[in-house]
């Protein structure tokens, strides 16, 4: 009985070893399957982020090249757009590639110095991009509300001063973290802005997003109201002076027809012909054609105002959709550390970067001069290749 009792544990142990062996095999298969799925997801994520980065670089580079190549686009307003494209190009070159590597690997492998450079570049370039939208909106606001006076002030030097101001503010927002940066002796595996300093978080988020957003909403609201007033005014105004052309056509037997043209001002919009001498061999016809050029100009101007207003709405909407989630989440994380989820933070970060891709598409596709110059540039590159 004692031996039998001694044998029972032995059989139980062997059974457990058998079960453990089976469980380990299943676990190995599960682990390998999860690893394959993880690698496939990382590969897909890397390709997606690389395509976004490449598209952002290419689109902004084309905007800069288009403005540089076309003399017609060498205006202060377009220099502001070129500066915005340059800023977004810097985002795609200095910030997005490293961010893509960090997002895919989920660990920082480039050291403390590179972390500091990357973070400062990220904050500076993204803030400068947002502030450029404010500068462009301000330029548009002055141009539409004080057209006569601002035309004299709208110079390249003024545009350069507005661009410099945007960069100075952006740099002043990115510098403070360097004053309390601590050099770590151990290996750095994460690279994030320190959110322990709540006052800096409030200062940076309000300076980089919330205040510029309020300014953009106020400016675009005033621009919309002013544009609406112009459209309604042009629609209610009666037609002014009309350009009328009269053609005298002389038909004589045995001779070629002779036509003469003169310009008259009529208040009518009719086309008629007069028979000077119907019974004689020589017949003269006077054909009067009315062309209301002023009314046509007003109609075109109103259409442009509508298009410009619609474009401003698209720009503002795209900007808010791209950046609002990131800056709300940044404030939430600063007061609730347990609310931080790396995956959610990465999604909001890349949604913000996406604004640098959207900006050149909106600004160029809504401008006919840009589209013509862009197509000309494409044909030129194609012919050269």
mmCIF file of C-alpha atoms in Angstrom:
data_model
loop_
_atom_site.group_PDB
_atom_site.id
_atom_site.type_symbol
_atom_site.label_atom_id
_atom_site.label_comp_id
_atom_site.label_asym_id
_atom_site.label_seq_id
_atom_site.Cartn_x
_atom_site.Cartn_y
_atom_site.Cartn_z
ATOM 1 C CA UNK A 1 0.000 0.000 0.000
ATOM 2 C CA UNK A 2 2.845 2.260 0.880
ATOM 3 C CA UNK A 3 4.519 1.642 -2.491
ATOM 4 C CA UNK A 4 1.286 2.151 -4.287
ATOM 5 C CA UNK A 5 0.898 5.391 -2.376
ATOM 6 C CA UNK A 6 4.384 6.297 -3.427
ATOM 7 C CA UNK A 7 3.616 5.524 -7.063
ATOM 8 C CA UNK A 8 0.633 7.855 -7.266
ATOM 9 C CA UNK A 9 2.591 11.065 -6.974
ATOM 10 C CA UNK A 10 4.986 9.751 -9.563
ATOM 11 C CA UNK A 11 2.227 9.168 -12.109
ATOM 12 C CA UNK A 12 0.724 12.549 -11.229
ATOM 13 C CA UNK A 13 4.066 14.258 -11.796
ATOM 14 C CA UNK A 14 4.561 12.532 -15.131
ATOM 15 C CA UNK A 15 1.046 13.561 -16.134
ATOM 16 C CA UNK A 16 1.791 17.149 -15.194
ATOM 17 C CA UNK A 17 5.024 17.067 -17.176
ATOM 18 C CA UNK A 18 3.042 15.782 -20.151
ATOM 19 C CA UNK A 19 0.468 18.538 -19.765
ATOM 20 C CA UNK A 20 3.174 21.159 -19.308
ATOM 21 C CA UNK A 21 4.917 19.958 -22.439
ATOM 22 C CA UNK A 22 1.676 20.267 -24.436
ATOM 23 C CA UNK A 23 0.939 23.719 -22.960
ATOM 24 C CA UNK A 24 4.441 24.930 -23.769
ATOM 25 C CA UNK A 25 4.046 23.798 -27.391
ATOM 26 C CA UNK A 26 0.716 25.613 -27.714
ATOM 27 C CA UNK A 27 2.210 28.688 -26.049
ATOM 28 C CA UNK A 28 5.132 28.635 -28.482
ATOM 29 C CA UNK A 29 2.770 28.469 -31.456
ATOM 30 C CA UNK A 30 0.672 31.321 -29.997
ATOM 31 C CA UNK A 31 3.761 33.427 -29.338
ATOM 32 C CA UNK A 32 5.087 32.877 -32.862
ATOM 33 C CA UNK A 33 1.693 33.743 -34.340
ATOM 34 C CA UNK A 34 1.506 36.925 -32.279
ATOM 35 C CA UNK A 35 5.060 37.837 -33.284
ATOM 36 C CA UNK A 36 4.186 37.423 -36.964
ATOM 37 C CA UNK A 37 1.063 39.567 -36.542
ATOM 38 C CA UNK A 38 3.101 42.153 -34.642
ATOM 39 C CA UNK A 39 5.766 42.260 -37.356
ATOM 40 C CA UNK A 40 3.119 42.531 -40.087
ATOM 41 C CA UNK A 41 1.447 45.411 -38.227
ATOM 42 C CA UNK A 42 4.789 47.175 -37.730
ATOM 43 C CA UNK A 43 5.670 46.747 -41.410
ATOM 44 C CA UNK A 44 2.284 48.133 -42.505
ATOM 45 C CA UNK A 45 2.579 51.027 -40.064
ATOM 46 C CA UNK A 46 6.105 51.820 -41.259
ATOM 47 C CA UNK A 47 4.978 51.871 -44.911
ATOM 48 C CA UNK A 48 1.958 54.091 -44.125
ATOM 49 C CA UNK A 49 3.967 56.629 -42.118
ATOM 50 C CA UNK A 50 6.717 56.645 -44.753
ATOM 51 C CA UNK A 51 4.187 57.396 -47.508
ATOM 52 C CA UNK A 52 2.682 60.255 -45.471
ATOM 53 C CA UNK A 53 6.162 61.662 -44.850
ATOM 54 C CA UNK A 54 7.162 61.384 -48.515
ATOM 55 C CA UNK A 55 3.897 62.938 -49.738
ATOM 56 C CA UNK A 56 4.306 65.844 -47.308
ATOM 57 C CA UNK A 57 7.864 66.466 -48.478
ATOM 58 C CA UNK A 58 6.959 66.258 -52.168
ATOM 59 C CA UNK A 59 3.856 68.471 -52.024
ATOM 60 C CA UNK A 60 5.547 71.262 -50.072
ATOM 61 C CA UNK A 61 8.656 71.110 -52.263
ATOM 62 C CA UNK A 62 6.462 71.510 -55.356
ATOM 63 C CA UNK A 63 4.738 74.576 -53.848
ATOM 64 C CA UNK A 64 8.118 76.216 -53.208
ATOM 65 C CA UNK A 65 9.384 75.302 -56.699
ATOM 66 C CA UNK A 66 6.164 76.568 -58.323
ATOM 67 C CA UNK A 67 6.393 79.971 -56.634
ATOM 68 C CA UNK A 68 10.106 80.199 -57.419
ATOM 69 C CA UNK A 69 9.637 79.368 -61.116
ATOM 70 C CA UNK A 70 6.600 81.584 -61.812
ATOM 71 C CA UNK A 71 7.221 85.352 -61.763
ATOM 72 C CA UNK A 72 3.474 85.930 -61.658
ATOM 73 C CA UNK A 73 3.406 84.380 -58.188
ATOM 74 C CA UNK A 74 6.136 86.648 -56.790
ATOM 75 C CA UNK A 75 3.816 88.630 -54.512
ATOM 76 C CA UNK A 76 3.979 89.261 -50.737
ATOM 77 C CA UNK A 77 0.884 87.109 -50.170
ATOM 78 C CA UNK A 78 2.428 84.173 -52.039
ATOM 79 C CA UNK A 79 5.731 84.617 -50.193
ATOM 80 C CA UNK A 80 3.782 83.915 -46.991
ATOM 81 C CA UNK A 81 2.424 80.727 -48.563
ATOM 82 C CA UNK A 82 5.953 79.774 -49.686
ATOM 83 C CA UNK A 83 7.208 80.300 -46.121
ATOM 84 C CA UNK A 84 4.394 78.077 -44.810
ATOM 85 C CA UNK A 85 5.403 75.410 -47.348
ATOM 86 C CA UNK A 86 9.046 75.701 -46.221
ATOM 87 C CA UNK A 87 7.994 75.279 -42.581
ATOM 88 C CA UNK A 88 5.890 72.213 -43.412
ATOM 89 C CA UNK A 89 8.807 70.888 -45.471
ATOM 90 C CA UNK A 90 11.030 71.162 -42.379
ATOM 91 C CA UNK A 91 8.407 69.217 -40.410
ATOM 92 C CA UNK A 92 8.514 66.429 -43.003
ATOM 93 C CA UNK A 93 12.329 66.335 -43.117
ATOM 94 C CA UNK A 94 13.428 66.988 -39.515
ATOM 95 C CA UNK A 95 10.525 65.659 -37.463
ATOM 96 C CA UNK A 96 8.380 63.069 -39.243
ATOM 97 C CA UNK A 97 11.064 60.468 -40.197
ATOM 98 C CA UNK A 98 12.363 60.177 -36.617
ATOM 99 C CA UNK A 99 8.819 60.214 -35.271
ATOM 100 C CA UNK A 100 7.938 57.353 -37.643
ATOM 101 C CA UNK A 101 10.890 55.301 -36.361
ATOM 102 C CA UNK A 102 9.917 55.987 -32.748
ATOM 103 C CA UNK A 103 6.228 55.200 -33.379
ATOM 104 C CA UNK A 104 6.980 51.875 -35.054
ATOM 105 C CA UNK A 105 9.660 50.642 -32.616
ATOM 106 C CA UNK A 106 8.033 52.124 -29.470
ATOM 107 C CA UNK A 107 11.491 52.632 -27.986
ATOM 108 C CA UNK A 108 14.043 55.445 -28.290
ATOM 109 C CA UNK A 109 17.455 54.297 -29.551
ATOM 110 C CA UNK A 110 19.083 57.568 -30.691
ATOM 111 C CA UNK A 111 20.389 58.897 -27.357
ATOM 112 C CA UNK A 112 19.701 61.945 -25.189
ATOM 113 C CA UNK A 113 21.266 64.611 -27.452
ATOM 114 C CA UNK A 114 19.281 63.499 -30.490
ATOM 115 C CA UNK A 115 16.151 63.385 -28.333
ATOM 116 C CA UNK A 116 16.627 67.032 -27.331
ATOM 117 C CA UNK A 117 17.246 68.126 -30.938
ATOM 118 C CA UNK A 118 14.230 66.202 -32.206
ATOM 119 C CA UNK A 119 11.858 67.524 -29.526
ATOM 120 C CA UNK A 120 12.954 71.131 -30.040
ATOM 121 C CA UNK A 121 12.603 70.746 -33.837
ATOM 122 C CA UNK A 122 9.156 69.200 -33.392
ATOM 123 C CA UNK A 123 7.827 71.977 -31.139
ATOM 124 C CA UNK A 124 9.445 74.791 -33.142
ATOM 125 C CA UNK A 125 8.441 73.671 -36.642
ATOM 126 C CA UNK A 126 4.881 72.593 -35.765
ATOM 127 C CA UNK A 127 4.272 75.821 -33.821
ATOM 128 C CA UNK A 128 5.739 77.893 -36.682
ATOM 129 C CA UNK A 129 3.428 76.099 -39.129
ATOM 130 C CA UNK A 130 0.383 76.977 -37.012
ATOM 131 C CA UNK A 131 1.518 80.598 -36.595
ATOM 132 C CA UNK A 132 2.016 80.887 -40.378
ATOM 133 C CA UNK A 133 -1.697 80.161 -40.772
ATOM 134 C CA UNK A 134 -2.356 83.123 -38.459
ATOM 135 C CA UNK A 135 0.001 85.338 -40.470
ATOM 136 C CA UNK A 136 -1.719 84.410 -43.751
ATOM 137 C CA UNK A 137 -5.151 85.013 -42.198
ATOM 138 C CA UNK A 138 -4.012 88.405 -40.868
ATOM 139 C CA UNK A 139 -2.682 89.379 -44.297
ATOM 140 C CA UNK A 140 -5.958 88.325 -45.912
ATOM 141 C CA UNK A 141 -7.970 90.226 -43.261
ATOM 142 C CA UNK A 142 -6.093 93.498 -43.829
ATOM 143 C CA UNK A 143 -6.344 93.065 -47.601
ATOM 144 C CA UNK A 144 -10.122 92.656 -47.541
ATOM 145 C CA UNK A 145 -11.028 95.212 -44.838
ATOM 146 C CA UNK A 146 -8.571 97.985 -45.733
ATOM 147 C CA UNK A 147 -7.816 97.272 -49.382
ATOM 148 C CA UNK A 148 -6.703 100.751 -50.474
ATOM 149 C CA UNK A 149 -4.327 101.532 -47.606
ATOM 150 C CA UNK A 150 -2.997 98.001 -47.158
ATOM 151 C CA UNK A 151 -2.073 97.732 -50.842
ATOM 152 C CA UNK A 152 0.595 100.383 -50.193
ATOM 153 C CA UNK A 153 1.848 98.609 -47.054
ATOM 154 C CA UNK A 154 1.741 95.081 -48.504
ATOM 155 C CA UNK A 155 5.439 94.743 -49.321
ATOM 156 C CA UNK A 156 7.961 91.929 -49.307
ATOM 157 C CA UNK A 157 9.702 93.503 -46.303
ATOM 158 C CA UNK A 158 6.441 93.488 -44.332
ATOM 159 C CA UNK A 159 5.863 89.819 -45.234
ATOM 160 C CA UNK A 160 9.418 88.989 -44.082
ATOM 161 C CA UNK A 161 8.765 90.762 -40.783
ATOM 162 C CA UNK A 162 5.570 88.751 -40.209
ATOM 163 C CA UNK A 163 7.408 85.501 -40.985
ATOM 164 C CA UNK A 164 10.258 86.412 -38.597
ATOM 165 C CA UNK A 165 7.751 87.163 -35.828
ATOM 166 C CA UNK A 166 6.154 83.733 -36.263
ATOM 167 C CA UNK A 167 9.541 82.006 -35.953
ATOM 168 C CA UNK A 168 10.586 84.054 -32.895
ATOM 169 C CA UNK A 169 7.383 83.088 -31.061
ATOM 170 C CA UNK A 170 7.824 79.422 -32.069
ATOM 171 C CA UNK A 171 11.419 79.335 -30.803
ATOM 172 C CA UNK A 172 10.433 81.024 -27.519
ATOM 173 C CA UNK A 173 7.922 78.217 -26.930
ATOM 174 C CA UNK A 174 10.425 75.413 -27.652
ATOM 175 C CA UNK A 175 13.348 76.739 -25.543
ATOM 176 C CA UNK A 176 12.122 76.530 -21.874
ATOM 177 C CA UNK A 177 12.422 72.701 -21.503
ATOM 178 C CA UNK A 178 16.202 73.018 -21.994
ATOM 179 C CA UNK A 179 16.508 74.934 -18.712
ATOM 180 C CA UNK A 180 15.292 72.039 -16.571
ATOM 181 C CA UNK A 181 16.552 69.156 -18.694
ATOM 182 C CA UNK A 182 18.292 66.471 -16.623
ATOM 183 C CA UNK A 183 21.099 64.425 -18.147
ATOM 184 C CA UNK A 184 20.432 60.756 -17.409
ATOM 185 C CA UNK A 185 23.311 58.388 -16.728
ATOM 186 C CA UNK A 186 21.377 55.311 -17.801
ATOM 187 C CA UNK A 187 20.368 54.518 -21.357
ATOM 188 C CA UNK A 188 17.470 56.614 -22.657
ATOM 189 C CA UNK A 189 14.546 54.493 -23.902
ATOM 190 C CA UNK A 190 11.826 57.169 -24.097
ATOM 191 C CA UNK A 191 11.791 60.660 -25.575
ATOM 192 C CA UNK A 192 8.875 62.836 -24.552
ATOM 193 C CA UNK A 193 8.324 66.419 -23.435
ATOM 194 C CA UNK A 194 8.366 66.611 -19.640
ATOM 195 C CA UNK A 195 4.775 67.298 -18.544
ATOM 196 C CA UNK A 196 5.670 67.625 -14.832
ATOM 197 C CA UNK A 197 5.905 71.401 -15.258
ATOM 198 C CA UNK A 198 2.210 72.212 -15.558
ATOM 199 C CA UNK A 199 2.868 75.921 -16.100
ATOM 200 C CA UNK A 200 5.042 75.202 -19.143
ATOM 201 C CA UNK A 201 2.409 72.840 -20.535
ATOM 202 C CA UNK A 202 -0.229 75.575 -20.226
ATOM 203 C CA UNK A 203 2.166 78.186 -21.665
ATOM 204 C CA UNK A 204 3.184 76.025 -24.631
ATOM 205 C CA UNK A 205 -0.290 74.725 -25.519
ATOM 206 C CA UNK A 206 -1.917 78.141 -25.279
ATOM 207 C CA UNK A 207 0.936 79.867 -27.139
ATOM 208 C CA UNK A 208 1.152 77.229 -29.866
ATOM 209 C CA UNK A 209 -2.532 76.397 -30.366
ATOM 210 C CA UNK A 210 -5.332 77.873 -28.264
ATOM 211 C CA UNK A 211 -4.502 81.582 -28.697
ATOM 212 C CA UNK A 212 -3.681 81.200 -32.443
ATOM 213 C CA UNK A 213 -6.930 79.238 -32.898
ATOM 214 C CA UNK A 214 -9.019 81.967 -31.267
ATOM 215 C CA UNK A 215 -7.236 84.514 -33.474
ATOM 216 C CA UNK A 216 -7.920 82.428 -36.600
ATOM 217 C CA UNK A 217 -11.611 82.038 -35.751
ATOM 218 C CA UNK A 218 -11.951 85.801 -35.116
ATOM 219 C CA UNK A 219 -10.101 86.739 -38.329
ATOM 220 C CA UNK A 220 -11.904 84.238 -40.543
ATOM 221 C CA UNK A 221 -15.219 85.283 -38.995
ATOM 222 C CA UNK A 222 -14.574 88.929 -39.893
ATOM 223 C CA UNK A 223 -13.327 87.951 -43.367
ATOM 224 C CA UNK A 224 -16.469 85.873 -43.945
ATOM 225 C CA UNK A 225 -18.750 88.731 -42.853
ATOM 226 C CA UNK A 226 -16.901 91.243 -45.031
ATOM 227 C CA UNK A 227 -16.916 88.925 -48.039
ATOM 228 C CA UNK A 228 -20.613 88.268 -47.512
ATOM 229 C CA UNK A 229 -21.305 92.017 -47.469
ATOM 230 C CA UNK A 230 -19.442 92.471 -50.749
ATOM 231 C CA UNK A 231 -21.322 89.626 -52.422
ATOM 232 C CA UNK A 232 -24.718 90.986 -51.336
ATOM 233 C CA UNK A 233 -23.736 94.525 -52.327
ATOM 234 C CA UNK A 234 -22.640 93.406 -55.784
ATOM 235 C CA UNK A 235 -25.843 91.399 -56.218
ATOM 236 C CA UNK A 236 -28.090 94.333 -55.230
ATOM 237 C CA UNK A 237 -26.311 96.973 -57.340
ATOM 238 C CA UNK A 238 -27.936 97.803 -60.674
ATOM 239 C CA UNK A 239 -25.923 97.437 -63.849
ATOM 240 C CA UNK A 240 -23.822 100.490 -64.624
ATOM 241 C CA UNK A 241 -22.558 101.765 -67.934
ATOM 242 C CA UNK A 242 -22.639 99.205 -70.698
ATOM 243 C CA UNK A 243 -20.282 98.864 -73.610
ATOM 244 C CA UNK A 244 -22.177 98.653 -76.898
ATOM 245 C CA UNK A 245 -20.665 97.979 -80.320
ATOM 246 C CA UNK A 246 -22.356 98.898 -83.601
ATOM 247 C CA UNK A 247 -21.355 97.250 -86.897
ATOM 248 C CA UNK A 248 -22.226 99.008 -90.191
ATOM 249 C CA UNK A 249 -22.331 96.450 -92.986
ATOM 250 C CA UNK A 250 -22.635 97.747 -96.565
ATOM 251 C CA UNK A 251 -23.631 95.327 -99.308
ATOM 252 C CA UNK A 252 -23.385 96.716 -102.880
ATOM 253 C CA UNK A 253 -23.852 94.781 -106.120
ATOM 254 C CA UNK A 254 -20.571 93.864 -107.752
ATOM 255 C CA UNK A 255 -18.472 95.021 -104.791
ATOM 256 C CA UNK A 256 -17.114 93.365 -101.691
ATOM 257 C CA UNK A 257 -18.851 93.928 -98.388
ATOM 258 C CA UNK A 258 -17.432 96.715 -96.245
ATOM 259 C CA UNK A 259 -17.792 96.658 -92.466
ATOM 260 C CA UNK A 260 -17.054 99.368 -89.963
ATOM 261 C CA UNK A 261 -17.281 99.239 -86.172
ATOM 262 C CA UNK A 262 -17.947 101.929 -83.628
ATOM 263 C CA UNK A 263 -18.459 101.858 -79.861
ATOM 264 C CA UNK A 264 -21.520 103.461 -78.288
ATOM 265 C CA UNK A 265 -22.970 103.676 -74.771
ATOM 266 C CA UNK A 266 -26.557 102.512 -74.550
ATOM 267 C CA UNK A 267 -28.829 101.751 -71.627
ATOM 268 C CA UNK A 268 -30.492 98.924 -73.490
ATOM 269 C CA UNK A 269 -29.593 95.283 -73.869
ATOM 270 C CA UNK A 270 -31.149 94.609 -77.261
ATOM 271 C CA UNK A 271 -29.699 93.582 -80.579
ATOM 272 C CA UNK A 272 -31.372 94.978 -83.703
ATOM 273 C CA UNK A 273 -30.739 95.808 -87.376
ATOM 274 C CA UNK A 274 -31.890 98.766 -89.466
ATOM 275 C CA UNK A 275 -32.542 98.758 -93.204
ATOM 276 C CA UNK A 276 -31.198 102.096 -94.469
ATOM 277 C CA UNK A 277 -32.595 101.780 -98.003
ATOM 278 C CA UNK A 278 -34.520 98.645 -98.743
ATOM 279 C CA UNK A 279 -35.613 99.699 -102.231
ATOM 280 C CA UNK A 280 -32.199 100.682 -103.500
ATOM 281 C CA UNK A 281 -29.521 98.385 -104.847
ATOM 282 C CA UNK A 282 -27.239 99.259 -101.958
ATOM 283 C CA UNK A 283 -28.392 97.855 -98.603
ATOM 284 C CA UNK A 284 -26.887 99.013 -95.303
ATOM 285 C CA UNK A 285 -27.336 96.965 -92.096
ATOM 286 C CA UNK A 286 -26.480 98.338 -88.655
ATOM 287 C CA UNK A 287 -25.996 95.562 -86.090
ATOM 288 C CA UNK A 288 -25.846 96.662 -82.440
ATOM 289 C CA UNK A 289 -24.393 94.265 -79.843
ATOM 290 C CA UNK A 290 -24.494 95.074 -76.121
ATOM 291 C CA UNK A 291 -21.814 93.703 -73.812
ATOM 292 C CA UNK A 292 -22.309 94.493 -70.122
ATOM 293 C CA UNK A 293 -18.638 94.295 -69.136
ATOM 294 C CA UNK A 294 -19.025 95.920 -65.732
ATOM 295 C CA UNK A 295 -21.754 93.498 -64.721
ATOM 296 C CA UNK A 296 -19.622 90.588 -65.872
ATOM 297 C CA UNK A 297 -16.664 91.846 -63.820
ATOM 298 C CA UNK A 298 -18.887 92.104 -60.754
ATOM 299 C CA UNK A 299 -20.168 88.579 -61.302
ATOM 300 C CA UNK A 300 -16.614 87.213 -61.568
ATOM 301 C CA UNK A 301 -15.546 89.177 -58.488
ATOM 302 C CA UNK A 302 -18.481 87.794 -56.487
ATOM 303 C CA UNK A 303 -17.614 84.246 -57.566
ATOM 304 C CA UNK A 304 -14.025 84.774 -56.437
ATOM 305 C CA UNK A 305 -15.181 86.101 -53.070
ATOM 306 C CA UNK A 306 -17.388 83.036 -52.579
ATOM 307 C CA UNK A 307 -14.532 80.708 -53.492
ATOM 308 C CA UNK A 308 -12.084 82.521 -51.197
ATOM 309 C CA UNK A 309 -14.559 82.374 -48.312
ATOM 310 C CA UNK A 310 -15.146 78.651 -48.895
ATOM 311 C CA UNK A 311 -11.380 78.056 -48.998
ATOM 312 C CA UNK A 312 -10.920 79.836 -45.660
ATOM 313 C CA UNK A 313 -13.574 77.600 -44.113
ATOM 314 C CA UNK A 314 -11.819 74.473 -45.413
ATOM 315 C CA UNK A 315 -8.440 75.687 -44.109
ATOM 316 C CA UNK A 316 -9.814 76.455 -40.641
ATOM 317 C CA UNK A 317 -11.775 73.197 -40.469
ATOM 318 C CA UNK A 318 -8.814 71.048 -41.512
ATOM 319 C CA UNK A 319 -6.516 72.818 -39.033
ATOM 320 C CA UNK A 320 -8.884 72.320 -36.075
ATOM 321 C CA UNK A 321 -9.603 68.667 -36.937
ATOM 322 C CA UNK A 322 -5.869 67.910 -37.209
ATOM 323 C CA UNK A 323 -4.536 69.699 -34.115
ATOM 324 C CA UNK A 324 -7.385 69.986 -31.569
ATOM 325 C CA UNK A 325 -7.275 66.316 -30.356
ATOM 326 C CA UNK A 326 -3.507 66.496 -29.737
ATOM 327 C CA UNK A 327 -3.586 69.698 -27.684
ATOM 328 C CA UNK A 328 -6.627 68.638 -25.648
ATOM 329 C CA UNK A 329 -4.947 65.317 -24.854
ATOM 330 C CA UNK A 330 -1.691 67.078 -23.926
ATOM 331 C CA UNK A 331 -3.518 69.165 -21.321
ATOM 332 C CA UNK A 332 -5.395 66.121 -19.993
ATOM 333 C CA UNK A 333 -2.188 64.086 -19.598
ATOM 334 C CA UNK A 334 -0.481 66.921 -17.678
ATOM 335 C CA UNK A 335 -3.112 66.669 -14.897
ATOM 336 C CA UNK A 336 -3.890 62.944 -15.216
ATOM 337 C CA UNK A 337 -0.759 60.798 -15.635
ATOM 338 C CA UNK A 338 -2.792 57.555 -15.695
ATOM 339 C CA UNK A 339 -4.696 58.847 -18.745
ATOM 340 C CA UNK A 340 -1.584 58.572 -20.929
ATOM 341 C CA UNK A 341 -1.727 55.863 -23.606
ATOM 342 C CA UNK A 342 1.214 55.783 -26.061
ATOM 343 C CA UNK A 343 -0.900 54.482 -28.954
ATOM 344 C CA UNK A 344 -3.505 57.238 -28.561
ATOM 345 C CA UNK A 345 -0.790 59.866 -28.232
ATOM 346 C CA UNK A 346 0.858 58.618 -31.451
ATOM 347 C CA UNK A 347 -2.454 58.783 -33.353
ATOM 348 C CA UNK A 348 -3.080 62.375 -32.257
ATOM 349 C CA UNK A 349 0.532 63.346 -33.025
ATOM 350 C CA UNK A 350 0.382 62.023 -36.581
ATOM 351 C CA UNK A 351 -3.026 63.594 -37.099
ATOM 352 C CA UNK A 352 -1.335 66.910 -36.319
ATOM 353 C CA UNK A 353 1.521 66.167 -38.720
ATOM 354 C CA UNK A 354 -1.091 65.458 -41.400
ATOM 355 C CA UNK A 355 -1.939 69.176 -41.394
ATOM 356 C CA UNK A 356 1.467 69.822 -43.008
ATOM 357 C CA UNK A 357 0.338 67.637 -45.926
ATOM 358 C CA UNK A 358 -3.114 69.221 -46.176
ATOM 359 C CA UNK A 359 -1.895 72.856 -46.170
ATOM 360 C CA UNK A 360 -0.162 72.863 -49.594
ATOM 361 C CA UNK A 361 -3.025 70.925 -51.184
ATOM 362 C CA UNK A 362 -5.668 73.410 -50.000
ATOM 363 C CA UNK A 363 -3.707 76.560 -50.811
ATOM 364 C CA UNK A 364 -2.640 75.458 -54.285
ATOM 365 C CA UNK A 365 -5.828 73.743 -55.459
ATOM 366 C CA UNK A 366 -7.942 76.768 -54.504
ATOM 367 C CA UNK A 367 -5.816 79.218 -56.514
ATOM 368 C CA UNK A 368 -6.075 79.243 -60.320
ATOM 369 C CA UNK A 369 -2.679 80.949 -60.761
ATOM 370 C CA UNK A 370 -1.077 78.236 -58.637
ATOM 371 C CA UNK A 371 -2.734 75.473 -60.625
ATOM 372 C CA UNK A 372 -1.585 76.925 -63.959
ATOM 373 C CA UNK A 373 1.978 77.456 -62.710
ATOM 374 C CA UNK A 374 1.988 73.984 -61.166
ATOM 375 C CA UNK A 375 0.898 72.331 -64.428
ATOM 376 C CA UNK A 376 3.502 74.346 -66.315
ATOM 377 C CA UNK A 377 6.183 73.165 -63.872
ATOM 378 C CA UNK A 378 5.071 69.538 -64.257
ATOM 379 C CA UNK A 379 5.219 69.792 -68.071
ATOM 380 C CA UNK A 380 8.646 71.436 -67.852
ATOM 381 C CA UNK A 381 10.002 68.641 -65.645
ATOM 382 C CA UNK A 382 8.439 65.995 -67.870
ATOM 383 C CA UNK A 383 9.896 67.493 -71.063
ATOM 384 C CA UNK A 384 13.354 67.744 -69.505
ATOM 385 C CA UNK A 385 13.281 64.124 -68.419
#
